Each structure stands twice: as C-alpha cells, then as structure tokens.
Amino acid sequence: MEQTKKSQTHLLTEAELISIVTSARKYSQAVKSSAEKINDYLRKIEHEIDQDVGSLSIIEESGELAIEEAGKIDKYTKKQKQCLERITQQSQPR
C-alpha cells in the first residue's frame, strides 16, 4: 500500500517547475503586449473620432485589430491558467 501511495505522488522536479513558470511568464508577457496593442488601437480610434473627418475605415480596422488582440489575451490567459493549475496540482502530494 505504501508503494502505491508513492507512485501516485508525483512532485515536480525543479527543472519541470522552472519550465512551467517560464511558460506562464511568457504568456503573461504576451498578454501585456496584446493589452498595449489594444490601447494603441483605442487611441487611434479616439483620434479618428475626435477629428471632424475621421476615417470610418481606420476606426473599423482598429476595432477589428483590437478584437483580435483580445482573442489572443483570452488564449494566453487560458494557457497561463493551465500552467498555474499544473503547478498547484503536481506540486502537492495527492
């Protein structure tokens, strides 16, 4: 029975933990980058709206690009969450 308990317990090695944390940080940086791009697109939209002859095509394009970046943020945060769940699930004895 003790042997069965040991085989069910898998603690992450230091290398595995570092790899997972590195991945999570990479996704965090990607989220930050996408958020900065969204802010840039929103500033561009705001600038076009403030102009009397603002270009609707620029507003639409910027909006579409902002939505695309938001989708990336969603994807990255899901991957980051998976990394963090893996750390918490496999770092503790079961």
Short mmCIF file of C-alpha atoms in Angstrom, two decimals:
data_model
loop_
_atom_site.label_atom_id
_atom_site.label_comp_id
_atom_site.label_asym_id
_atom_site.label_seq_id
_atom_site.Cartn_x
_atom_site.Cartn_y
_atom_site.Cartn_z
CA MET A 1 0.00 0.00 0.00
CA GLU A 2 2.86 2.41 0.79
CA GLN A 3 4.37 1.73 -2.62
CA THR A 4 1.05 2.52 -4.32
CA LYS A 5 0.83 5.79 -2.42
CA LYS A 6 4.36 6.75 -3.51
CA SER A 7 3.65 6.01 -7.16
CA GLN A 8 0.57 8.24 -7.08
CA THR A 9 2.57 11.12 -5.68
CA HIS A 10 4.49 12.98 -8.33
CA LEU A 11 6.14 16.18 -7.23
CA LEU A 12 7.52 18.40 -9.93
CA THR A 13 11.26 18.47 -10.29
CA GLU A 14 12.97 21.81 -10.13
CA ALA A 15 13.54 21.73 -13.89
CA GLU A 16 9.85 20.96 -14.58
CA LEU A 17 8.76 23.74 -12.26
CA ILE A 18 11.13 26.24 -13.86
CA SER A 19 9.88 25.24 -17.31
CA ILE A 20 6.23 25.70 -16.33
CA VAL A 21 6.90 29.03 -14.62
CA THR A 22 8.87 30.20 -17.67
CA SER A 23 5.92 29.30 -19.90
CA ALA A 24 3.48 31.09 -17.59
CA ARG A 25 5.67 34.20 -17.65
CA LYS A 26 5.87 34.03 -21.45
CA TYR A 27 2.07 34.05 -21.61
CA SER A 28 1.96 36.91 -19.12
CA GLN A 29 4.30 38.95 -21.34
CA ALA A 30 2.14 38.11 -24.37
CA VAL A 31 -0.95 39.34 -22.51
CA LYS A 32 0.85 42.57 -21.63
CA SER A 33 1.92 43.06 -25.24
CA SER A 34 -1.59 42.44 -26.55
CA ALA A 35 -3.07 44.82 -23.97
CA GLU A 36 -0.63 47.52 -25.07
CA LYS A 37 -1.64 46.95 -28.71
CA ILE A 38 -5.31 47.23 -27.76
CA ASN A 39 -4.59 50.54 -26.03
CA ASP A 40 -2.81 51.76 -29.16
CA TYR A 41 -5.78 50.78 -31.33
CA LEU A 42 -8.18 52.50 -28.94
CA ARG A 43 -6.07 55.67 -29.02
CA LYS A 44 -6.14 55.53 -32.82
CA ILE A 45 -9.92 55.13 -32.78
CA GLU A 46 -10.26 58.00 -30.31
CA HIS A 47 -8.05 60.18 -32.50
CA GLU A 48 -10.16 59.43 -35.58
CA ILE A 49 -13.40 60.13 -33.70
CA ASP A 50 -12.01 63.46 -32.43
CA GLN A 51 -11.29 64.58 -36.00
CA ASP A 52 -14.15 66.12 -37.89
CA VAL A 53 -13.28 63.99 -40.91
CA GLY A 54 -12.24 60.84 -39.06
CA SER A 55 -11.89 57.83 -41.31
CA LEU A 56 -14.51 55.19 -40.66
CA SER A 57 -12.30 52.56 -42.32
CA ILE A 58 -9.45 53.30 -39.86
CA ILE A 59 -11.90 53.10 -36.95
CA GLU A 60 -13.28 49.78 -38.21
CA GLU A 61 -9.84 48.33 -38.89
CA SER A 62 -8.53 49.40 -35.49
CA GLY A 63 -11.60 47.93 -33.80
CA GLU A 64 -11.14 44.62 -35.61
CA LEU A 65 -7.46 44.51 -34.66
CA ALA A 66 -8.33 45.29 -31.02
CA ILE A 67 -10.85 42.44 -31.01
CA GLU A 68 -8.22 40.13 -32.50
CA GLU A 69 -5.78 41.08 -29.73
CA ALA A 70 -8.48 40.49 -27.11
CA GLY A 71 -8.88 36.97 -28.50
CA LYS A 72 -5.14 36.45 -28.10
CA ILE A 73 -5.36 37.63 -24.50
CA ASP A 74 -8.10 35.08 -23.87
CA LYS A 75 -5.97 32.32 -25.39
CA TYR A 76 -2.86 33.34 -23.47
CA THR A 77 -4.65 33.62 -20.14
CA LYS A 78 -6.16 30.14 -20.63
CA LYS A 79 -2.70 28.72 -21.32
CA GLN A 80 -1.30 30.59 -18.34
CA LYS A 81 -4.09 29.21 -16.16
CA GLN A 82 -3.22 25.69 -17.33
CA CYS A 83 0.41 26.25 -16.33
CA LEU A 84 -0.59 27.50 -12.90
CA GLU A 85 -3.03 24.63 -12.38
CA ARG A 86 -0.31 22.16 -13.31
CA ILE A 87 2.00 23.72 -10.76
CA THR A 88 -0.56 23.59 -7.97
CA GLN A 89 -1.86 20.11 -8.81
CA GLN A 90 1.50 18.44 -9.24
CA SER A 91 3.41 20.30 -6.57
CA GLN A 92 1.35 18.84 -3.77
CA PRO A 93 1.24 15.22 -2.66
CA ARG A 94 -2.00 13.53 -3.57
#
